[in-house]
Short mmCIF file of C-alpha atoms (C1' of nucleotides) in Angstrom, two decimals:
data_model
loop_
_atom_site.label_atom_id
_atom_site.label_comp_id
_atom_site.label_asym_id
_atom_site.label_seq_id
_atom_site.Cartn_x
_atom_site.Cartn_y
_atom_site.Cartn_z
CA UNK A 1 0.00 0.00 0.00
CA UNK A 2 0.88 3.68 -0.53
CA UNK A 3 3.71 2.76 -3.08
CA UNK A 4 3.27 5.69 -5.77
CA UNK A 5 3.32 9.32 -3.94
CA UNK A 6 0.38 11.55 -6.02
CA UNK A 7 -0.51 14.87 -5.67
CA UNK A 8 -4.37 13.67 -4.17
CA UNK A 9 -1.99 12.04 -1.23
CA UNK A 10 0.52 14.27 -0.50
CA UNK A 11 -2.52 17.09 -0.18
CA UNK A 12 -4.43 14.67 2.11
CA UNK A 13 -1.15 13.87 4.23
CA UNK A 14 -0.49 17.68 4.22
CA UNK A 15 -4.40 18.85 5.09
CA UNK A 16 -4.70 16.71 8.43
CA UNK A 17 -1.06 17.29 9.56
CA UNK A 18 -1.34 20.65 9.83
CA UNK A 19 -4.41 20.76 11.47
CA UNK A 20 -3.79 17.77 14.41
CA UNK A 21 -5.99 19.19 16.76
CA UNK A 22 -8.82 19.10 14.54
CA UNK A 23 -11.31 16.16 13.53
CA UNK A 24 -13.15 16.57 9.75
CA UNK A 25 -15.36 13.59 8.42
CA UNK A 26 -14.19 12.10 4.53
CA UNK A 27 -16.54 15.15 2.95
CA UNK A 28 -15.05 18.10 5.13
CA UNK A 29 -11.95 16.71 3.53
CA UNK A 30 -12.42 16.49 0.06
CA UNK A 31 -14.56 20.03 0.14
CA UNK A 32 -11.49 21.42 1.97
CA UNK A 33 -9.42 19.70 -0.72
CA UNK A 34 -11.39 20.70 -3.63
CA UNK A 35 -8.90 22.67 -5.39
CA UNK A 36 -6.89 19.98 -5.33
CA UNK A 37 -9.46 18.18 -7.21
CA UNK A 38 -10.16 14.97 -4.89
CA UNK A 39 -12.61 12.50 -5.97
CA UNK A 40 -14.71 11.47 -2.18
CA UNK A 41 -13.13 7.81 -3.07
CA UNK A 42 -9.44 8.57 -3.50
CA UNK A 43 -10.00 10.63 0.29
CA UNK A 44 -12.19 7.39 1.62
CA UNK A 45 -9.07 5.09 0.37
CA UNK A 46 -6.38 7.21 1.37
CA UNK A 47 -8.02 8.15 4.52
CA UNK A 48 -7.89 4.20 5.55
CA UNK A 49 -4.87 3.62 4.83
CA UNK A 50 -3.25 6.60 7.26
CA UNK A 51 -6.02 4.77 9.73
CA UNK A 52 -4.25 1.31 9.52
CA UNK A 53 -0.55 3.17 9.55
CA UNK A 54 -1.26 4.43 12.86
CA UNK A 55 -1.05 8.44 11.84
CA UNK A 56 -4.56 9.24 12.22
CA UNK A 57 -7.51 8.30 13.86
CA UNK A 58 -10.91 7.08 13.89
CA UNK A 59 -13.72 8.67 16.24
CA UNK A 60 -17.08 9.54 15.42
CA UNK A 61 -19.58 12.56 16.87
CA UNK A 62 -22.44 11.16 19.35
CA UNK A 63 -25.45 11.75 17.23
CA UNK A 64 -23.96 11.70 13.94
CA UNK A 65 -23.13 8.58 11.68
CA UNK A 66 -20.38 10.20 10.52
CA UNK A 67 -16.68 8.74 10.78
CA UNK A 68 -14.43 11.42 11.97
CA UNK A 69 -10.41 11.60 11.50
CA UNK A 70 -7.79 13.47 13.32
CA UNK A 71 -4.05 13.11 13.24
CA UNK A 72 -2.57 11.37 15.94
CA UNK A 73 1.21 11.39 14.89
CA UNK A 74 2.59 14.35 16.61
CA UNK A 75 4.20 13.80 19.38
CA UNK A 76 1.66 15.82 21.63
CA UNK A 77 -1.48 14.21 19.95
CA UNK A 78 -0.74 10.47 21.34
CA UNK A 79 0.27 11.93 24.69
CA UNK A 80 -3.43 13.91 25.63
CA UNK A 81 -6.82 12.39 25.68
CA UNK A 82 -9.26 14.74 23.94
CA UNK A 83 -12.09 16.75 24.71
CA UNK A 84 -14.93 17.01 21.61
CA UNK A 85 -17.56 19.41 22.31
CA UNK A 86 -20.86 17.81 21.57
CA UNK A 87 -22.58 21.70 20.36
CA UNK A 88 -19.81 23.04 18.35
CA UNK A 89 -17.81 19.68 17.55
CA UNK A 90 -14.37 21.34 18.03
CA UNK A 91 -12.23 18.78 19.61
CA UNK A 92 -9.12 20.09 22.36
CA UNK A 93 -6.27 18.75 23.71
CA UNK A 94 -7.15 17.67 27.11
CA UNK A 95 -3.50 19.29 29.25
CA UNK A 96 -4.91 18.56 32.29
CA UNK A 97 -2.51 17.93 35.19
CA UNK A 98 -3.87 14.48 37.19
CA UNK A 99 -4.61 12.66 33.71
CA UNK A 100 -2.17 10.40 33.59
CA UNK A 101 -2.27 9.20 37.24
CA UNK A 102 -5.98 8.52 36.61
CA UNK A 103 -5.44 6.60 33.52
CA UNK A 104 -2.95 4.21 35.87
CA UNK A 105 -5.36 4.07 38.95
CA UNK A 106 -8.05 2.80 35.54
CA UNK A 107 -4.90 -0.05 35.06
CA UNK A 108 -4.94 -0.98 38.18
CA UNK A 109 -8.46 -0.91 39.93
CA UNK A 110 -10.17 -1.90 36.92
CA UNK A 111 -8.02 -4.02 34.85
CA UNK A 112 -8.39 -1.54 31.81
CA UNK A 113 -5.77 -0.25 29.63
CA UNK A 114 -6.66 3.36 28.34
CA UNK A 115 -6.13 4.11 24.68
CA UNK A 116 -4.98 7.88 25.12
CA UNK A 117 -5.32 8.04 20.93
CA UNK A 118 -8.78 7.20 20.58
CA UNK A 119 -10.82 7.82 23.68
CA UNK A 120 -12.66 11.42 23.71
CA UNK A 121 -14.54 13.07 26.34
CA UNK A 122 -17.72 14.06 25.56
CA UNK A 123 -19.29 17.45 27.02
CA UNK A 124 -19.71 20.97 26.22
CA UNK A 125 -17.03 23.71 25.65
CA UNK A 126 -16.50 27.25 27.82
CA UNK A 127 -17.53 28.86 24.66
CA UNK A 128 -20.49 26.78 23.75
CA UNK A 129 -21.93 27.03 27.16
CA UNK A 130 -21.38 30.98 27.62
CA UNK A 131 -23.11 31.37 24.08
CA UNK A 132 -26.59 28.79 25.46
CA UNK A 133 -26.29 30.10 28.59
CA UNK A 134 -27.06 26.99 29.66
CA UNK A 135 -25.42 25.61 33.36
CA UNK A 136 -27.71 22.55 33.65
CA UNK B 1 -44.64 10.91 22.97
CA UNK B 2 -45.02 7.80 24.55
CA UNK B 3 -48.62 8.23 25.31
CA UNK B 4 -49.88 4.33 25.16
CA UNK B 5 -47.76 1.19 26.66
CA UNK B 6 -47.53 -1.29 23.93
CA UNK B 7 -46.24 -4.66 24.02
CA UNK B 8 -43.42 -3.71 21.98
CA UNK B 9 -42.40 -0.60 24.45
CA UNK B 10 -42.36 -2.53 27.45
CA UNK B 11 -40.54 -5.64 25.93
CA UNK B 12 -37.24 -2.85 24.78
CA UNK B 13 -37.62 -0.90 27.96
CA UNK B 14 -37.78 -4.41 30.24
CA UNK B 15 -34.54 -5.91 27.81
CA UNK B 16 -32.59 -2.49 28.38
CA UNK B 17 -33.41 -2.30 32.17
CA UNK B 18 -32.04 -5.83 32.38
CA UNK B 19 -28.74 -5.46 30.75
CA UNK B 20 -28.02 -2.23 32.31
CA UNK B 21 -24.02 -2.36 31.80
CA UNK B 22 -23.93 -3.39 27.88
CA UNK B 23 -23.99 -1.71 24.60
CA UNK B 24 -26.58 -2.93 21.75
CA UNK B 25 -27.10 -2.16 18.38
CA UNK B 26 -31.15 -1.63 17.15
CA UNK B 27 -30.14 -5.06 15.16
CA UNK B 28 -28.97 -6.32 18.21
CA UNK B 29 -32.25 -5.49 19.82
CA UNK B 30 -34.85 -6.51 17.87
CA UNK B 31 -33.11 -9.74 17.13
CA UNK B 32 -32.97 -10.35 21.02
CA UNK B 33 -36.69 -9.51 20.79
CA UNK B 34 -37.79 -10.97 18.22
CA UNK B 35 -40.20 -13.35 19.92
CA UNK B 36 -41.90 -10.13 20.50
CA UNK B 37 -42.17 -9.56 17.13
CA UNK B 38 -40.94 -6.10 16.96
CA UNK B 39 -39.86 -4.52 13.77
CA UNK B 40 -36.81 -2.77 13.50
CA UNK B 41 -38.68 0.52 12.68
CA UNK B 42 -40.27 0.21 15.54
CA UNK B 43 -36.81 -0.48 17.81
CA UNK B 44 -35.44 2.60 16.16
CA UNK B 45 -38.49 5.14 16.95
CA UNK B 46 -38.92 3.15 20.79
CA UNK B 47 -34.84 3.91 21.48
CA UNK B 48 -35.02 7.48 20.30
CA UNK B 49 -37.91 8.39 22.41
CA UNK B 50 -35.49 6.84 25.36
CA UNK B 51 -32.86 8.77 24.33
CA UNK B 52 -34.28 12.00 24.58
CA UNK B 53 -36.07 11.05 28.18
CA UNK B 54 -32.76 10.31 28.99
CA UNK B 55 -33.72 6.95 29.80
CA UNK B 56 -30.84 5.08 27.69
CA UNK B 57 -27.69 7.15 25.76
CA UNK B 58 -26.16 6.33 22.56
CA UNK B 59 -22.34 5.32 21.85
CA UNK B 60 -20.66 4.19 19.16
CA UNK B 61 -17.76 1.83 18.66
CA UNK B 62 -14.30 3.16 16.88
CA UNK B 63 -14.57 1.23 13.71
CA UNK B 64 -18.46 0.30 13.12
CA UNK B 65 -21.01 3.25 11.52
CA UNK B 66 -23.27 0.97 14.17
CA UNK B 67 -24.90 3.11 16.57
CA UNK B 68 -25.01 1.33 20.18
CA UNK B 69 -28.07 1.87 22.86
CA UNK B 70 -27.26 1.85 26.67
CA UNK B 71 -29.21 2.32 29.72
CA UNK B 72 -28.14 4.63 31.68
CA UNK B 73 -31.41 5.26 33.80
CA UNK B 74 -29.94 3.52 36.77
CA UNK B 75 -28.24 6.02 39.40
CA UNK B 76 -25.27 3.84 39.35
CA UNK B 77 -25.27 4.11 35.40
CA UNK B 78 -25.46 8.00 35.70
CA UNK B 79 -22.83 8.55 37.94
CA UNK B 80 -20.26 6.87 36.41
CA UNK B 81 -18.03 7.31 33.32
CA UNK B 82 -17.90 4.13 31.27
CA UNK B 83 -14.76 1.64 29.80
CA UNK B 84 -15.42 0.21 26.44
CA UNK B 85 -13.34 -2.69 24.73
CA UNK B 86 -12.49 -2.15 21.49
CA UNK B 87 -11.83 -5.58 21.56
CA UNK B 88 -14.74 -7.86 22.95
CA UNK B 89 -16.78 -4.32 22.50
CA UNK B 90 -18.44 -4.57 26.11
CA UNK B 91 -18.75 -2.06 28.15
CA UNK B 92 -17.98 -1.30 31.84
CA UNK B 93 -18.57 0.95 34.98
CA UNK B 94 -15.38 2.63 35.59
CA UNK B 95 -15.18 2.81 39.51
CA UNK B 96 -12.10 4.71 39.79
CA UNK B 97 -11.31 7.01 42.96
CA UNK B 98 -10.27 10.35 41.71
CA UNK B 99 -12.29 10.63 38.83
CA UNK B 100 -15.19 13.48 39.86
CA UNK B 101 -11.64 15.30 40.85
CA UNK B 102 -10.65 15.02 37.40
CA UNK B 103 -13.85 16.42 35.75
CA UNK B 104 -13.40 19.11 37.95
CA UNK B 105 -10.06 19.75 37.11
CA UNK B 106 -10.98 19.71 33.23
CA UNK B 107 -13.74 22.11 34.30
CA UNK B 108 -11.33 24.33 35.85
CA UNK B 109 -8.31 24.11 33.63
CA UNK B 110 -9.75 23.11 30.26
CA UNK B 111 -13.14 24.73 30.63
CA UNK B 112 -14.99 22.27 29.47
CA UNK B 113 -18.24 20.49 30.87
CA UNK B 114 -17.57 16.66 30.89
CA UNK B 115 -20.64 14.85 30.12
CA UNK B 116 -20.45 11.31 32.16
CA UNK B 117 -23.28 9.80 30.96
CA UNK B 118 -22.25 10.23 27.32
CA UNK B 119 -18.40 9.77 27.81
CA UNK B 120 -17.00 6.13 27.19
CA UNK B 121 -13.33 5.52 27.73
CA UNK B 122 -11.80 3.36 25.05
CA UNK B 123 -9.44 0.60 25.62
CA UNK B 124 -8.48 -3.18 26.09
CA UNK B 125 -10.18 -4.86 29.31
CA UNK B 126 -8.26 -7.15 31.09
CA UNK B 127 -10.22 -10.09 29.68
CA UNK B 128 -8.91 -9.91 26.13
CA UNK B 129 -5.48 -8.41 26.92
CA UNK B 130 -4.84 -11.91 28.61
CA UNK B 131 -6.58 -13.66 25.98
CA UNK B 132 -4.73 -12.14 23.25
CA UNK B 133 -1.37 -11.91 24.80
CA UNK B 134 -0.81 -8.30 24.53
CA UNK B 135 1.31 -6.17 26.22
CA UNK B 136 2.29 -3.01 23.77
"C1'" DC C 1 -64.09 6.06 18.75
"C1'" DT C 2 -59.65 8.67 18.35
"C1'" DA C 3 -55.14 9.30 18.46
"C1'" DG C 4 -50.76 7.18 19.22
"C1'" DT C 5 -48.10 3.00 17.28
"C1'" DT C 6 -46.81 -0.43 14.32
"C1'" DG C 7 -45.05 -2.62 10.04
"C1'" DC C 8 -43.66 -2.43 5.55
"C1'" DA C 9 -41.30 -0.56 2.02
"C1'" DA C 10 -39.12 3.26 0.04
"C1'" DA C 11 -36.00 7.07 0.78
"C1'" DG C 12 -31.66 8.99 2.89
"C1'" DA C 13 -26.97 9.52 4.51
"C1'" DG C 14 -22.46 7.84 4.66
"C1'" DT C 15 -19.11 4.51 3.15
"C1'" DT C 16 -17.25 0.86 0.18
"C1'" DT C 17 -16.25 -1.42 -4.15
"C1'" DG C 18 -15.78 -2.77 -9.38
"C1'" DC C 19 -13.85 -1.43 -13.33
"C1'" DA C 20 -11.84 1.28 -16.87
"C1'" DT C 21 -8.69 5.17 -17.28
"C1'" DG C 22 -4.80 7.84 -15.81
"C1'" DG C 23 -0.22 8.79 -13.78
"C1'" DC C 24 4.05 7.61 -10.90
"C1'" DG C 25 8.47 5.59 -11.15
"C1'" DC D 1 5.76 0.36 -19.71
"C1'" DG D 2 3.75 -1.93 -15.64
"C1'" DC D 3 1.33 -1.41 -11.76
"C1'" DC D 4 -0.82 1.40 -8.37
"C1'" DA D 5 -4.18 4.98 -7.66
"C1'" DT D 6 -8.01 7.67 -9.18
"C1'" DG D 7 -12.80 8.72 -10.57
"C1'" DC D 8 -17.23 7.52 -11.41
"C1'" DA D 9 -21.21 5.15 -10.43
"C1'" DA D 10 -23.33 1.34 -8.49
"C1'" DA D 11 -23.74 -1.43 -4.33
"C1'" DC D 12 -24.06 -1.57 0.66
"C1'" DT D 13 -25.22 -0.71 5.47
"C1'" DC D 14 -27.56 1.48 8.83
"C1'" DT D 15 -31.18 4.73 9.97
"C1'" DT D 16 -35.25 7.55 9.05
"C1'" DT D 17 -39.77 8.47 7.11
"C1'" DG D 18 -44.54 8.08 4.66
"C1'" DC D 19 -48.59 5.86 4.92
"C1'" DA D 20 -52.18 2.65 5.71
"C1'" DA D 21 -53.61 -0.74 9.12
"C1'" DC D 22 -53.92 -1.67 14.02
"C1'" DT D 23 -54.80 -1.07 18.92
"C1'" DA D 24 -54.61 0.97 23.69
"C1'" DG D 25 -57.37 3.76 26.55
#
DNA sequence: CTAGTTGCAAAGAGTTTGCATGGCG
DNA sequence: CGCCATGCAAACTCTTTGCAACTAG
């Protein structure tokens, strides 16, 4: 797999590395792409194979059916869980100090080994909830 | 909504009551059900009018466009953040001291709302990590 | 009896696949 | 030039919806 390098790849590779903190479904990417002229199948094809090769990953949106995919291969990606708001759909790096202990006290009392890379809180961001004024 | 109690309702809200700590798909359910004879139409309307009494929540699984029904009714459900297996795909309670202090903390430092009925951690439970030998 | 529910089948939304054409090396 | 990758359209999967028949209250 991946054996020829063409310009539909290389602007895929390029388009999710340089936004790592950000999660798109396969038609956010080929309508961001579009001047690159990216048929929905070459992104669907390419988009799996980056999956399998460990440099971005799978997650999907609570009430949606769509897949979403985020690159994972920086460095600072693989380290933090993240937090997706469930109003806006933005997704954060979680740099919250206390993480990582709680992810080892999950190890131990519960026998369960975190993936950092593809679990995602779910919940509702500062500027989400300032704009509903909502505090349910 | 919900207005008349019909064979059908009670059978899903009985078979959801009674597996309060797993994940099913509307397949799933009406195939568990079927000696109810429930269509799947009729699974499909019955679970969203649960989800939005907050009666059950849905999830999703990393690599499946399936859409998974839990109940969450129960206090101990509520309370609780959940563990999923990406490997066997069930889900857990995670009982872990120190969590509510990390939701805080995420609240505090991240500003972001945490929503722990929604949230599902993602992992490998102990139970296929033996099974499958894996330590990575 | 009346209105909420069901079941079926058709419509949708998102993703995958077959096959001929095109482009990398 | 050979083989991989692309593009298009058709096939698929899962979910939603329209509508007539059914049934709880």
């Amino acid at each position: 797999m991946a054996k020829y390098s063409t310009r539909q790849r290389k602007a895929l590779a390029l388009f999710l590395s340089e936004h790592p903190d950000e999660s798109f479904s396969a038609v956010q990417i080929a309508s961001a792409l579009e001047p690159e002229r990216i048929s929905l199948s070459a992104v669907y094809r390419n988009l799996g194979e980056l999956v399998s090769q460990g440099v971005i990953c799978r997650t999907q949106q609570d009430n949606s059916r769509e897949i979403l995919y985020r690159y994972t291969q920086a460095e600072s990606c693989r380290m933090h869980l993240h937090l997706a708001c469930s109003r806006c759909g933005k997704t954060f790096h979680m740099d919250v100090p206390g993480t990582d202990r709680l992810i080892e006290q999950v190890a131990e009392n519960a026998d369960f080994r975190v993936d950092r890379s593809s679990t995602v809180l779910h919940g509702v961001c500062g500027n989400c909830m300032q704009s509903a004024g909502d505090s349910s």
